[in-house]
Amino acid sequence: MIRYLEKHCLFCGGDTCSRELYPRNFRDDDLDPSVFSARRVTEHFHYRMVRCARTGLVYSKEILPDEILSELYARSRVTFSAYADIIRKDYWKPLQRFRADLRLGTALEIGCSSGFFLEELCERGFADVRGCEPSLEAKSLAAPSVRDGIHTGFFTDAVYPDASFDLICAFQTLDHLGDPLAILETCRRKLKPGGLLYLIVHNADGLQAKLFGEKSPIVDVEHIYLFNPKTLAMAVEKAGLQGLGTFPIANSYPLEYWLTHAPLPLKKVWLAIGRASGLAKLRLPLSLGNIGIVARKP
């Protein structure tokens, strides 16, 4: 029998102010590595999810212990390679508005998957890029130019020396962490003075979450803490970083992607119409539920 870990609001630490949004919807034996593969289209399991009435933070109340999560993520699959070129361009674009603060030296991506954004950083002029990624398959799919720089495993204080990086990125990763504040504090230590932290997370109050509720893809067993613009800014500031801006993230996926991943009625019919008409390949830049933040180490 699995002993679940109890989580609390990151900011107030309380329980009496939390109200349940959704009850847990899985049994222990429902969980396998496929459930921990990003952007899958199978049923989304989730823990018991609550919202703190004081801060607005949404989080999973009881979660799997780290040793089980580590094993599940290590054997998870890469399911979105077809969209890697789109993602890397979409995620680079917002960073350009902070170019005055950006130094093209050393960079780290936490949760780098197959390293496609590391390739983007190399193309943009970064001299040395590194990555942290728990999935064994993801590293095996990385390009030779970045593969050797990817550490297999979770990001911890022991992996890299302090004051090593000009830029640290983490995309759709903070949501997965059992102690995101500790990781943000570790990021602060690993950044050089004046270095930048660039995060993208799901927006707990975004349009997608409001439209689909419990059926939203972000309501998922992979996600422990779900932020909104206010709580994301609170998190980086609590970790000792200076927030420079919080902003929506536009994803320019084709219509086929949006239809495939949305919990829509008659989904197969809409997909068939889109493919037959040729509209399925039409790129649609939409800001439905992702937000980003850039923060600086003082």
PDB file of C-alpha atoms in Angstrom, residues 107-109 112 115 118 128-133 139 142-152 159-160 165:
ATOM      1  CA  ALA A 107      22.369  28.165 -19.643  1.00  0.00           C
ATOM      2  CA  LEU A 108      20.543  25.309 -17.917  1.00  0.00           C
ATOM      3  CA  GLU A 109      17.112  23.875 -18.666  1.00  0.00           C
ATOM      4  CA  CYS A 112      14.732  19.547 -20.823  1.00  0.00           C
ATOM      5  CA  GLY A 115      16.925  18.925 -25.477  1.00  0.00           C
ATOM      6  CA  LEU A 118      18.888  23.569 -25.654  1.00  0.00           C
ATOM      7  CA  ASP A 128      27.486  26.431 -23.018  1.00  0.00           C
ATOM      8  CA  VAL A 129      24.108  24.733 -22.477  1.00  0.00           C
ATOM      9  CA  ARG A 130      23.169  22.036 -19.953  1.00  0.00           C
ATOM     10  CA  GLY A 131      20.003  20.117 -19.148  1.00  0.00           C
ATOM     11  CA  CYS A 132      18.425  18.026 -16.385  1.00  0.00           C
ATOM     12  CA  GLU A 133      15.913  15.343 -17.382  1.00  0.00           C
ATOM     13  CA  LYS A 139      17.963  11.847 -23.378  1.00  0.00           C
ATOM     14  CA  ALA A 142      18.547  14.306 -27.887  1.00  0.00           C
ATOM     15  CA  ALA A 143      20.714  15.646 -30.699  1.00  0.00           C
ATOM     16  CA  PRO A 144      24.418  14.727 -30.365  1.00  0.00           C
ATOM     17  CA  SER A 145      25.272  18.423 -30.032  1.00  0.00           C
ATOM     18  CA  VAL A 146      23.461  18.675 -26.668  1.00  0.00           C
ATOM     19  CA  ARG A 147      23.115  15.070 -25.427  1.00  0.00           C
ATOM     20  CA  ASP A 148      26.361  14.969 -23.437  1.00  0.00           C
ATOM     21  CA  GLY A 149      25.294  18.053 -21.520  1.00  0.00           C
ATOM     22  CA  ILE A 150      22.097  16.441 -20.218  1.00  0.00           C
ATOM     23  CA  HIS A 151      22.134  15.034 -16.680  1.00  0.00           C
ATOM     24  CA  THR A 152      19.763  12.083 -16.218  1.00  0.00           C
ATOM     25  CA  VAL A 159      24.305  18.457  -9.531  1.00  0.00           C
ATOM     26  CA  TYR A 160      25.830  21.864 -10.388  1.00  0.00           C
ATOM     27  CA  PHE A 165      24.574  29.949 -15.022  1.00  0.00           C
TER      28      PHE A 165
END
